Coordinates of C-alpha atoms in Angstrom, one line a residue:
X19 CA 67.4 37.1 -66.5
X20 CA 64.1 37.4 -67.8
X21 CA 63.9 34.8 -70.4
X22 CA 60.5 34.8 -72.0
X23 CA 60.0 38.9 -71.8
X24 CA 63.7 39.4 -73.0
X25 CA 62.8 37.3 -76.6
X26 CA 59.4 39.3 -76.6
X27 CA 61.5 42.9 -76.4
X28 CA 64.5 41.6 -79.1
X29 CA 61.9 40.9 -81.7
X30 CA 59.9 43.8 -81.1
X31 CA 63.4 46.1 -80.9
X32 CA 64.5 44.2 -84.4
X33 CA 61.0 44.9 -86.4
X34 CA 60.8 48.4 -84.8
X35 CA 64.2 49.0 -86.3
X36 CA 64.1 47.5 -89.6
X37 CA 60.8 49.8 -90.3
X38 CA 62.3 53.0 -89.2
X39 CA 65.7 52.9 -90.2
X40 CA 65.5 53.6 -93.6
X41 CA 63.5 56.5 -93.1
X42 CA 65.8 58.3 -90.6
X43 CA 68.5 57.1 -92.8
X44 CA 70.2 55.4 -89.6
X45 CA 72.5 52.4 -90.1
X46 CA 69.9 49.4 -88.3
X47 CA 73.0 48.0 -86.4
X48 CA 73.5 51.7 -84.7
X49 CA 69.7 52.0 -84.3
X50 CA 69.8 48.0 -82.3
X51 CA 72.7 49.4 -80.0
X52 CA 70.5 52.2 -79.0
X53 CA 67.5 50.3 -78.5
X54 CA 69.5 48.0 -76.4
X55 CA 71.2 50.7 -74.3
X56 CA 67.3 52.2 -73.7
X57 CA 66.6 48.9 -72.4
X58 CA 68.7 48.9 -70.1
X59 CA 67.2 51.9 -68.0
X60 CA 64.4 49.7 -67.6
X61 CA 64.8 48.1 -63.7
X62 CA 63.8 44.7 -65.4
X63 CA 66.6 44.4 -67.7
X64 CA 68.7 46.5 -65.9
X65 CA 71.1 42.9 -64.7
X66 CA 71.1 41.1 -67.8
X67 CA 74.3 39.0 -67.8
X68 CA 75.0 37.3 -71.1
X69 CA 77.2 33.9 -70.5
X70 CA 79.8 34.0 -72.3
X71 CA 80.6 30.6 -73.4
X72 CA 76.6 30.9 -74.5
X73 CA 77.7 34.4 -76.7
X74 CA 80.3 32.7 -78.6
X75 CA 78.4 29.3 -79.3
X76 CA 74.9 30.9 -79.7
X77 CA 75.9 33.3 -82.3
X78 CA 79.4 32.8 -84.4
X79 CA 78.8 29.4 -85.9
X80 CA 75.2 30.5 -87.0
X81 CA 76.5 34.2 -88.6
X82 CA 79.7 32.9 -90.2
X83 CA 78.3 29.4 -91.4
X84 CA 75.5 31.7 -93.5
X85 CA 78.2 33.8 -94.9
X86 CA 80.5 31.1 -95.8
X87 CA 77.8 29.2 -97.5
X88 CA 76.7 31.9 -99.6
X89 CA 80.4 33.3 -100.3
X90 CA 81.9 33.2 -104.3
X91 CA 84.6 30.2 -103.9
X92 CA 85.6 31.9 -107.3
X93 CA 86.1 34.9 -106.4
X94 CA 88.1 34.5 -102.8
X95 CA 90.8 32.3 -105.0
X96 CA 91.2 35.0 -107.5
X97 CA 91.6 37.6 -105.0
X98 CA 93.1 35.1 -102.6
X99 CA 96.5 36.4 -101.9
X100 CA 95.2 39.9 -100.5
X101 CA 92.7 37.8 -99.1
X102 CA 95.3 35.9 -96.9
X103 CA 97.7 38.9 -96.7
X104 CA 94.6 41.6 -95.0
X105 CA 93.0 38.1 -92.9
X106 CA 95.7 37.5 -91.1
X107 CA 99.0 39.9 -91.0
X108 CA 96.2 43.1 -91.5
X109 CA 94.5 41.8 -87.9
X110 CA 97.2 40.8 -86.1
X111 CA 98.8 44.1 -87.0
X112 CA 95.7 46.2 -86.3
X113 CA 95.0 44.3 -82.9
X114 CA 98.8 45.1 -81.8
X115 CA 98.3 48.5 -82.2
X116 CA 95.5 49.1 -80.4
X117 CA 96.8 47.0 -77.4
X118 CA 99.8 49.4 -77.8
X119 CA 98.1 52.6 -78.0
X120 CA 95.7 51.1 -75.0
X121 CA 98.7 50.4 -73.1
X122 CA 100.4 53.7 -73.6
X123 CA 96.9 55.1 -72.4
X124 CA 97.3 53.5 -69.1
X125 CA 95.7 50.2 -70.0
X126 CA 97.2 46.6 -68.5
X127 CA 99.0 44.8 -71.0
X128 CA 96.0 42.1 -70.9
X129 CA 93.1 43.9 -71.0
X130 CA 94.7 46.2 -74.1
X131 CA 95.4 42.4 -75.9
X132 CA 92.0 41.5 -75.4
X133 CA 90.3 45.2 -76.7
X134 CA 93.0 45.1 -79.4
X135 CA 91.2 41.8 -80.7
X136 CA 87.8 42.6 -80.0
X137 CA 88.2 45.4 -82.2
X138 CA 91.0 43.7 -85.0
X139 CA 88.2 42.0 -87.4
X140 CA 86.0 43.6 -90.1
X141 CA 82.4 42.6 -90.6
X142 CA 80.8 42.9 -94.5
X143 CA 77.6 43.2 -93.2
X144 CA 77.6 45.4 -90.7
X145 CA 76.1 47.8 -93.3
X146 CA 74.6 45.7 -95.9
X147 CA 73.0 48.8 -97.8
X148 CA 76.7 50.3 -98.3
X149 CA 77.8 47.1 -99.4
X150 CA 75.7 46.5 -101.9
X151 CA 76.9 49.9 -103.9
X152 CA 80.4 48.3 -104.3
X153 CA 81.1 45.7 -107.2
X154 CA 80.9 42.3 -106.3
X155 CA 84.4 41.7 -106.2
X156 CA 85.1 44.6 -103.8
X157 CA 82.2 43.2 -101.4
X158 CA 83.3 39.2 -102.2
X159 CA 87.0 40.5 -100.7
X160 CA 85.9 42.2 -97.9
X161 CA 83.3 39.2 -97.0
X162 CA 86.0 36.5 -97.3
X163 CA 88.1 39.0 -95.5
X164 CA 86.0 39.4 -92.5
X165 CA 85.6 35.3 -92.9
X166 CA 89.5 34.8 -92.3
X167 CA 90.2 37.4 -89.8
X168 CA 87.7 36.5 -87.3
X169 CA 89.3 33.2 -87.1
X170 CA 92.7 34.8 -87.1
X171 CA 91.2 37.8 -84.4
X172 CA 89.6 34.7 -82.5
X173 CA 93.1 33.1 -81.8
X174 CA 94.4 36.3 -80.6
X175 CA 91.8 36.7 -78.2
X176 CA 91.8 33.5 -77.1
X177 CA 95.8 33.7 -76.0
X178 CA 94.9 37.2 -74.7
X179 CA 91.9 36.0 -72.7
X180 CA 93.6 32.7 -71.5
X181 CA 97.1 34.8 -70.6
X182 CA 94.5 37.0 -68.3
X183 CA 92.9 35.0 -66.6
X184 CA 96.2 33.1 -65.3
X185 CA 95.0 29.7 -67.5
X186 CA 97.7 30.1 -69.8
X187 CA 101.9 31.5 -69.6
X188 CA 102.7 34.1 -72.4
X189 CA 105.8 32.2 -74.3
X190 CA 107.0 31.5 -78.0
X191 CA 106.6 28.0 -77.8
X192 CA 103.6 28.1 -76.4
X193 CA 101.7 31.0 -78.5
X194 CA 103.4 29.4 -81.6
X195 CA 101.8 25.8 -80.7
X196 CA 98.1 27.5 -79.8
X197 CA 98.3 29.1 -83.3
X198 CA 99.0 26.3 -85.5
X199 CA 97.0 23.7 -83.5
X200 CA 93.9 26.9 -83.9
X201 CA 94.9 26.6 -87.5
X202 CA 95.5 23.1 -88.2
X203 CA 92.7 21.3 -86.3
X204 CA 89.9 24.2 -86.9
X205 CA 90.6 23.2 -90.6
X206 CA 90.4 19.7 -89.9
X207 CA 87.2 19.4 -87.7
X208 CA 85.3 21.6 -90.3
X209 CA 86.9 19.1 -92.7
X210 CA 85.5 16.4 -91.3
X211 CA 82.0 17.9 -90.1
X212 CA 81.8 18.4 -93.7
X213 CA 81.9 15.1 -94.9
X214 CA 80.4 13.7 -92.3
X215 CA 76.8 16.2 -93.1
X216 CA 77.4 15.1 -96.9
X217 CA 77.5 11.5 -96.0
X218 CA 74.4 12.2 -94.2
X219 CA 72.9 14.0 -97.0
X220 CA 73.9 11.0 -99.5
X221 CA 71.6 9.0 -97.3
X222 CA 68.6 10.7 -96.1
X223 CA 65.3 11.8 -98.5
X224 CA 63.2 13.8 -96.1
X225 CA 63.3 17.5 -96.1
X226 CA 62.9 17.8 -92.9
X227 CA 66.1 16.1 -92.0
X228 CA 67.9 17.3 -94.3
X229 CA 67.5 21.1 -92.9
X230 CA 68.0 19.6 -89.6
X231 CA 71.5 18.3 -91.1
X232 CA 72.4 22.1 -92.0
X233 CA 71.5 23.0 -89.1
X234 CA 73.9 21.1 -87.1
X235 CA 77.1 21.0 -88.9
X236 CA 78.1 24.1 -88.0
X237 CA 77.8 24.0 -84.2
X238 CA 79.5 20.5 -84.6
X239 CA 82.3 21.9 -86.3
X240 CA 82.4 24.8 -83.8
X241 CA 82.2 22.5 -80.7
X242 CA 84.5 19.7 -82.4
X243 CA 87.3 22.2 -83.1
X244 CA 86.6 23.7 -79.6
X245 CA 87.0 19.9 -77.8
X246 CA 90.7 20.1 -79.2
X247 CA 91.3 23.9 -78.3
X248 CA 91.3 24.3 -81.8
X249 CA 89.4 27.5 -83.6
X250 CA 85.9 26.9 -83.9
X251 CA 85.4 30.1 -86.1
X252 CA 88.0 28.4 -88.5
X253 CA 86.1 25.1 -88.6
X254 CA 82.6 26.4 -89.4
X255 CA 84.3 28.8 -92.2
X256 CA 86.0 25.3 -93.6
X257 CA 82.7 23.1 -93.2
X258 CA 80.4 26.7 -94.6
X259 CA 82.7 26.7 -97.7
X260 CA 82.9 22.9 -98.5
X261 CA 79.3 22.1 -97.8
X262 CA 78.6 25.8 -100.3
X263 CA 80.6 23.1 -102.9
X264 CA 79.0 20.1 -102.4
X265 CA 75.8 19.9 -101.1
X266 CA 73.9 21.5 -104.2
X267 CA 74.4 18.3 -105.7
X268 CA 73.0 16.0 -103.0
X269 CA 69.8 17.9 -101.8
X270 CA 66.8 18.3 -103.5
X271 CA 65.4 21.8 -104.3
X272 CA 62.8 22.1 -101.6
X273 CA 65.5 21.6 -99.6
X274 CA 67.2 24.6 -101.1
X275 CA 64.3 26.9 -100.8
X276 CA 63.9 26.3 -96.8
X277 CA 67.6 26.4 -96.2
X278 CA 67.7 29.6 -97.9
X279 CA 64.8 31.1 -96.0
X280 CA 65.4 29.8 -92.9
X281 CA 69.1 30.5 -92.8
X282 CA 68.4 34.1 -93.7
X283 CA 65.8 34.8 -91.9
X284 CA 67.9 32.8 -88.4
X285 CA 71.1 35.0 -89.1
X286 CA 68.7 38.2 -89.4
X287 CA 67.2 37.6 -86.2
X288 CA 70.6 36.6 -84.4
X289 CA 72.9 39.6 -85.8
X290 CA 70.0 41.9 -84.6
X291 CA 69.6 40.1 -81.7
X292 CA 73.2 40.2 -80.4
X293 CA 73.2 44.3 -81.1
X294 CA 70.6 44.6 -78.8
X295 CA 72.1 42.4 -76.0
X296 CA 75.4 44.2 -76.7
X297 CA 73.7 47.8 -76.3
X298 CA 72.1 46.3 -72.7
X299 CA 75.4 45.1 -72.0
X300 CA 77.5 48.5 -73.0
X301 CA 75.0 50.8 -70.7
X302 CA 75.2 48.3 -68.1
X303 CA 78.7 48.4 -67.7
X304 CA 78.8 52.5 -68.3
X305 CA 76.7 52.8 -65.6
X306 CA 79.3 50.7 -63.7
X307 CA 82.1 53.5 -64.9
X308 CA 82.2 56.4 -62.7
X309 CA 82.6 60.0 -64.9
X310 CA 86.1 60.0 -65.2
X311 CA 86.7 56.9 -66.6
X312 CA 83.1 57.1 -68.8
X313 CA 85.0 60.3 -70.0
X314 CA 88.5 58.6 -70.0
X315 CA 86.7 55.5 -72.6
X316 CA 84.8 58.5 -74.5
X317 CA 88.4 59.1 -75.5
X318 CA 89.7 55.5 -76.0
X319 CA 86.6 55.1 -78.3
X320 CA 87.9 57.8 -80.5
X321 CA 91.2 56.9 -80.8
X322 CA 91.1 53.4 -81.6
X323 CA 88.6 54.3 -83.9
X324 CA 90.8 56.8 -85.7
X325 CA 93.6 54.2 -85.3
X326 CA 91.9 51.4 -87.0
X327 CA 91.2 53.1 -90.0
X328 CA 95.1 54.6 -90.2
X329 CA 96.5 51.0 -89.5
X330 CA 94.2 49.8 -92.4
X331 CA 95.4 52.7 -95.1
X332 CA 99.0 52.1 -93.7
X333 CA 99.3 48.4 -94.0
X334 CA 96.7 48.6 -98.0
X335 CA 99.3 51.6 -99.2
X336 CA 102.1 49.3 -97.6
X337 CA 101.5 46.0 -99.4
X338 CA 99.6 47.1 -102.6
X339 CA 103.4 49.1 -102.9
X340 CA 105.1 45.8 -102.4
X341 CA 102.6 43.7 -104.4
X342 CA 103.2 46.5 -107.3
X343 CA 107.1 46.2 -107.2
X344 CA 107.5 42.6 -107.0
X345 CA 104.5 42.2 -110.1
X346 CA 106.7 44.5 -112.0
X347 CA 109.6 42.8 -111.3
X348 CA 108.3 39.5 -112.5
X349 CA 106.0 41.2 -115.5
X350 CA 102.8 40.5 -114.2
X351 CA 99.7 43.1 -113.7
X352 CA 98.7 43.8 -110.0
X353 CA 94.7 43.3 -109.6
X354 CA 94.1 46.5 -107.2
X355 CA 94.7 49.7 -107.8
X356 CA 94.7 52.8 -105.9
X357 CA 90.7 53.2 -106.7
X358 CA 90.3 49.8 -104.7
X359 CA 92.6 50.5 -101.8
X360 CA 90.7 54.0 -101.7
X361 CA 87.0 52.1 -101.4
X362 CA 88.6 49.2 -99.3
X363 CA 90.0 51.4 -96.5
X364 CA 87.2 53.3 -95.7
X365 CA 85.1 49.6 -95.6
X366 CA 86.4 48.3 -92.3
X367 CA 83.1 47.8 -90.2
X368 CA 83.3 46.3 -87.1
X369 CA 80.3 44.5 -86.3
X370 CA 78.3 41.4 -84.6
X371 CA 82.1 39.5 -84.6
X372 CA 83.6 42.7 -81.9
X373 CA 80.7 42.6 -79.8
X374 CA 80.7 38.5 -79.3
X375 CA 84.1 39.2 -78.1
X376 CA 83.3 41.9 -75.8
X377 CA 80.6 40.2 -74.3
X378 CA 82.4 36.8 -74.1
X379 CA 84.9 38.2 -71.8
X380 CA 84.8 36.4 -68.7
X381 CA 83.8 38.3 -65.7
X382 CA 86.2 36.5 -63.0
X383 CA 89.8 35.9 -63.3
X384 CA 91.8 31.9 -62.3
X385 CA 92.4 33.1 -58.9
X386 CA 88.6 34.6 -58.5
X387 CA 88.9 38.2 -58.6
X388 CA 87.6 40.7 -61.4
X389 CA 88.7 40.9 -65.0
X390 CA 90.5 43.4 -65.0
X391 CA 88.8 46.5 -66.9
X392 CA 86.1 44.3 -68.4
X393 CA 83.3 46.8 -68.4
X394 CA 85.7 49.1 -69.9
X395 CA 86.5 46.6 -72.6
X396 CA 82.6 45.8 -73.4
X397 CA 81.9 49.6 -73.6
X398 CA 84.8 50.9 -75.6
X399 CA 84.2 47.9 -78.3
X400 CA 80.3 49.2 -78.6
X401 CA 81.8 52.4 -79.4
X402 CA 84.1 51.6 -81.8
X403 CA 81.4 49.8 -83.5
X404 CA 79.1 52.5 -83.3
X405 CA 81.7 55.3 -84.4
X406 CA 82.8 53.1 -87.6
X407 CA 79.5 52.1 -88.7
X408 CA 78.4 55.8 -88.5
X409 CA 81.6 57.5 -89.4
X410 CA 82.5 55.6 -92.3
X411 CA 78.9 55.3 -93.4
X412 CA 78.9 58.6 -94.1
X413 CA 81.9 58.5 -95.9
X414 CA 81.5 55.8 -98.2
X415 CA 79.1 57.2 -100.6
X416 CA 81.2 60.3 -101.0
X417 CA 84.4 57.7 -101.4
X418 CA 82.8 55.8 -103.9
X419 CA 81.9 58.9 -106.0
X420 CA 85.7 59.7 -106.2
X421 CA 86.7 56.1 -106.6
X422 CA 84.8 55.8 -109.9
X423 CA 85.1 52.2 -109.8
X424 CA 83.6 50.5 -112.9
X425 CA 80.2 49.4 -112.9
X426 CA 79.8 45.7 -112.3
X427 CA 77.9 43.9 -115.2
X428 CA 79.4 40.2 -114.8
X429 CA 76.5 39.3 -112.3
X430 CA 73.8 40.3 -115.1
X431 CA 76.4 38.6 -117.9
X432 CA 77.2 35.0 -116.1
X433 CA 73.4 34.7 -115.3
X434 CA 72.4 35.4 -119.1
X435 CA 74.9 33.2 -120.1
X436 CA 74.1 30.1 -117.4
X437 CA 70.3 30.8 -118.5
X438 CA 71.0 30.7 -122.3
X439 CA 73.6 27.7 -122.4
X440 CA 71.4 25.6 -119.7
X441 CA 67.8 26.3 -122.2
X442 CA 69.7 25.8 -125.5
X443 CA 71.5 22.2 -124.0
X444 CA 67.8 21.6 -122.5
X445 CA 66.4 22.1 -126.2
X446 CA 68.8 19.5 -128.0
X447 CA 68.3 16.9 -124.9
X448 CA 64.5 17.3 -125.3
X449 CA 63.7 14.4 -128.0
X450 CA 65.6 12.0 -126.0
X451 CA 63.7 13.7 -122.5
X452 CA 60.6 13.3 -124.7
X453 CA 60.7 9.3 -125.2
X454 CA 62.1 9.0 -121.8
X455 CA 59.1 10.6 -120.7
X456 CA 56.4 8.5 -123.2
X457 CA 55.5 12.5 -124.4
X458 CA 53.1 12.9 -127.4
X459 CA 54.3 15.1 -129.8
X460 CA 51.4 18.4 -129.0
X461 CA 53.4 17.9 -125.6
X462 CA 56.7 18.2 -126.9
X463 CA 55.7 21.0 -129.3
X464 CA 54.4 23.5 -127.0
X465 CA 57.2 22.6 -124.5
X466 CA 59.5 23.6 -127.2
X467 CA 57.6 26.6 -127.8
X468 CA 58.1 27.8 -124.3
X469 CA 61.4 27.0 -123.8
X470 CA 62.1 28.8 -127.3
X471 CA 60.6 31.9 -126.3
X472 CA 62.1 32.0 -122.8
X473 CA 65.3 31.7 -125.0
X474 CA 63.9 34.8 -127.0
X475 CA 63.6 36.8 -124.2
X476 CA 67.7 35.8 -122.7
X477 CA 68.8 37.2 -126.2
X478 CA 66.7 40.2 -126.4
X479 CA 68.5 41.1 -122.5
X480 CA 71.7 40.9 -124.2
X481 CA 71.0 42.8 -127.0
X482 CA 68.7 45.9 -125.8
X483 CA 69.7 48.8 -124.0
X484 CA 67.0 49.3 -122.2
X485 CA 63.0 47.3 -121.9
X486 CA 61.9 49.0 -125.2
X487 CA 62.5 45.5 -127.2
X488 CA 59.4 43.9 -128.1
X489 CA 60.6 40.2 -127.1
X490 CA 60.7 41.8 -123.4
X491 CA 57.9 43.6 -123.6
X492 CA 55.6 41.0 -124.7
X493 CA 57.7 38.8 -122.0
X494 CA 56.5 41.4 -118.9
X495 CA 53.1 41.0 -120.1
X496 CA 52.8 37.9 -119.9
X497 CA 54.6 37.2 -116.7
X498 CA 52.2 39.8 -115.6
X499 CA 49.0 38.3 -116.8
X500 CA 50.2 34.7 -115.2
X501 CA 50.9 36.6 -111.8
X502 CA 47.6 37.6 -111.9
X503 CA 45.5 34.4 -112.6
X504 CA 47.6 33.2 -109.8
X505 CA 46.7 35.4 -107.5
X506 CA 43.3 35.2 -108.4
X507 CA 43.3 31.5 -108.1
X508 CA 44.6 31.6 -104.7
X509 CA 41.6 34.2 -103.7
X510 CA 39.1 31.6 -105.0
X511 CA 40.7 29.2 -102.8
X512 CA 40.3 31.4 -99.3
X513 CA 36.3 32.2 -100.4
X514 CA 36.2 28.6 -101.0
X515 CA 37.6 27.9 -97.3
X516 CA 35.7 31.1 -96.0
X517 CA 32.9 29.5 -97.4
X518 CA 33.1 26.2 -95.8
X519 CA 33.2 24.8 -99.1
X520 CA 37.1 23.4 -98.5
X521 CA 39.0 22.6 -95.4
X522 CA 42.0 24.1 -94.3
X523 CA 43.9 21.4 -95.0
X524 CA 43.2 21.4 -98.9
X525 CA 43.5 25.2 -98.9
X526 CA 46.9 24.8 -97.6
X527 CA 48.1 22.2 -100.1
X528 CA 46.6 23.9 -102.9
X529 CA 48.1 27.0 -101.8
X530 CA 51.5 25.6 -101.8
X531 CA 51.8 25.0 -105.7
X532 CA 50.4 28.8 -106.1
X533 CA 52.8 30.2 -103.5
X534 CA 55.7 28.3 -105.5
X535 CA 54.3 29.4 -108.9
X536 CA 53.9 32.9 -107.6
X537 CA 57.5 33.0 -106.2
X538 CA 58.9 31.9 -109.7
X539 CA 56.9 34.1 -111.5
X540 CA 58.1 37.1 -109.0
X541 CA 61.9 36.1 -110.1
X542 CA 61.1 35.9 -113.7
X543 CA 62.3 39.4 -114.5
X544 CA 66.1 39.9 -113.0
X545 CA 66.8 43.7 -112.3

């Protein structure tokens, strides 16, 4: 494999993609697939061969840590029954089926388990422009869904996988114990990568190691729960949703600001990455598919796809009926309705989760022949996640139009109300901050001043209906004005360096406190 030329082509194929997509109104993830398959024709790239031990460790702990850390705790225990309920009985259900269906299609029994998984989990952010039109509890559900079910999908796949290859027998006992030591140790090692990355960060000042700490805990997690042949999916999930808890309060806020930018920017790279591996990958093995059976998967593709989202109505219809009798039985008030069922149906994306599986699938079996149908398996996942993302992209909009749900307004609410309550118990606190401090009183006074205002501004929010208010107005101005002396004091700095009247290294430092100052002042006025 071409290592150094195959990084060069992803990050080209991911910036070429994120500038056209919007304009030819293509889902990105569809876009990377395509790229990838293109790719493929080329003779250099025409062998690629992920590993798949490499797929599964590269990728998973990276993508799910990021979207465990930045998850509402809040909202997944209010919602947390259908949570639990569509995370785990929803996938094993939905990968059952397909192995069925599969089966009945002519499929082996292990192969169809093994497709049936790959295809069994939802991602959130498959589409992150369609999820960001649904109120965020709809898109906090179906995030902590997709959290849940990949572990529960990864179990399944593992048994199927194992049970394959000839590694493991097929029996009660032995699926039951695979399941709850999955369960029960992936908890624990993301557990206890958890507190041992907080007892880290207790102890440690620099910046540097402290990202380096974030960095590792979930790949420890993964790789400790994996040791015991425990879920690793499950343990980065645990250790992404304690360390989400508790490590606000241990690191400092640079810290903060380089975790979030370089986790967001890592789990950019590797979701867009993976798509593109995937789509080399899918036309590789299509090409290895004579035309019958590339016709005979065209077909596959379409009916699990259509199965999927019938399984997903079926079993939503099925227990919000159940969850409505047994609430009106007892005299409680069941939190979805028909609206949400409606929206949530037509919101299972497959994604990044699907094709690590695909790919992951190993190429030789215990006895060292072929897996069985493996090409088949990796195309007819990319297709499924092509055909969802696209189908039900298009759908969506028109669903959410009849779904009328309610606009969502506690975002804007809870961030007024954290703003005011943290500037008016900032205020009383200030005399004591003051003599703390050894502040003169002009100090304290114009401190007060601009906290007051600020505080001015938080009220006029809650009050107007639109930016007509004068408190806001004068506000905009004046974050307006300060953006611009900023600016314009960090073009005084480059003539200064262009004019070999500063070095580099002062123009750096300097331009730090502007570039921090300019970022702040950017974030001043919430949408």
């Amino acid at each position: 494999m071409l290592g150094p030329e195959l990084v060069v082509v992803l990050g080209l194929a991911i910036a070429v993609t994120a500038g056209i997509a919007d304009r030819i109104r293509v889902a990105p993830p569809v876009l990377l697939l395509l790229f990838g398959a293109g790719l493929a024709l080329v003779p250099q790239f025409s062998d690629v061969q992920l590993p798949a031990d490499a797929v599964l460790l590269l990728f998973l702990p990276a993508l799910l840590y990021w979207e465990s850390l930045t998850t509402s705790l809040r909202e997944i225990r209010k919602n947390l029954r259908g949570i639990v309920l569509m995370g785990t009985l929803l996938v094993v259900l939905t990968a059952g089926a397909v192995a069925v269906l599969l089966h009945l299609l002519g499929l082996p029994w292990g192969p169809a388990w093994v497709l049936g998984a790959a295809v069994a989990p939802t991602d959130a952010t498959a589409v992150g422009v369609l999820t960001r039109m649904l109120p965020r509890r709809n898109v906090t559900v179906l995030r902590a869904e997709s959290l849940v079910n990949d572990g529960t999908t990864l179990v399944v796949y593992g048994i199927a996988v194992a049970v394959t290859v000839g590694t493991q027998q097929l029996t009660v006992w032995g699926v039951s114990g695979m399941l709850l030591l999955s369960y029960v140790g992936g908890v624990a090692a993301g557990l206890a990568a958890a507190w041992v990355g907080t007892l880290v960060l207790r102890r440690v000042e620099s910046v540097v190691l402290q990202n380096l700490v974030t960095l590792l805990v979930p790949f420890v997690a993964f790789l400790g729960a994996e040791a015991i042949d425990a879920s690793g999916v499950l343990a980065v999930v645990t250790a992404g949703i304690v360390v989400s808890q508790v490590a606000p309060k241990l690191d400092r806020a640079e810290t903060r600001q380089q975790v979030r930018a370089f986790w967001s920017f890592l789990t950019y790279l590797l979701n867009g990455a993976l798509f593109v591996l995937v789509g080399i990958e899918a036309m590789i093995a299509a090409r290895a598919l004579d035309p019958t059976e590339l016709l005979r998967a065209g077909g596959l593709i379409v009916a699990v796809a259509v199965l999927l989202v019938v399984v997903r109505f079926a079993f939503l219809n099925a227990a919000g009926g159940t969850i409505w009798l047994v609430t009106r039985r007892t005299g409680g008030r069941p939190r979805e309705g028909h609206r949400d069922r409606l929206v949530s149906g037509f919101a299972g994306f497959r994604g990044a989760v699907s094709l690590a599986m695909a790919v992951a699938v190993p190429r030789t079996l215990e006895s060292g022949g072929a897996f069985p149908d493996r090409d088949l398996i990796v195309f007819v996942t990319a297709g499924v996640v092509v055909l969802t993302v696209v189908g039900q992209a298009l759908v969506l909009p028109a669903v959410l139009r009849r779904a009328a749900l309610p606009e969502d307004e506690s975002v804007g609410e809870e961030r007024r109300y954290a703003e005011r309550t943290a500037i008016e118990e900032a205020l009383d606190a200030l005399p004591r901050l003051a003599r703390t401090a050894g502040a003169d009183r002009a100090t304290v006074d114009r401190v007060r001043k601009d906290y007051e205002a600020h505080l001015d501004v938080i009220q006029a929010r809650e009050e107007a209906e639109d930016d007509d208010h004068p408190a806001l107005q004068r506000h905009d101005a004046a974050v307006a004005l300060e953006l611009a002396l900023v600016q314009h004091k960090a073009a005084t700095l480059l003539r200064l360096r262009d004019a070999d009247e500063i070095d580099d290294l002062v123009l750096r430092q300097v331009r730090a406190g502007y570039d921090a100052e300019e970022a702040r002042l950017e974030g001043a006025t919430p949408p």
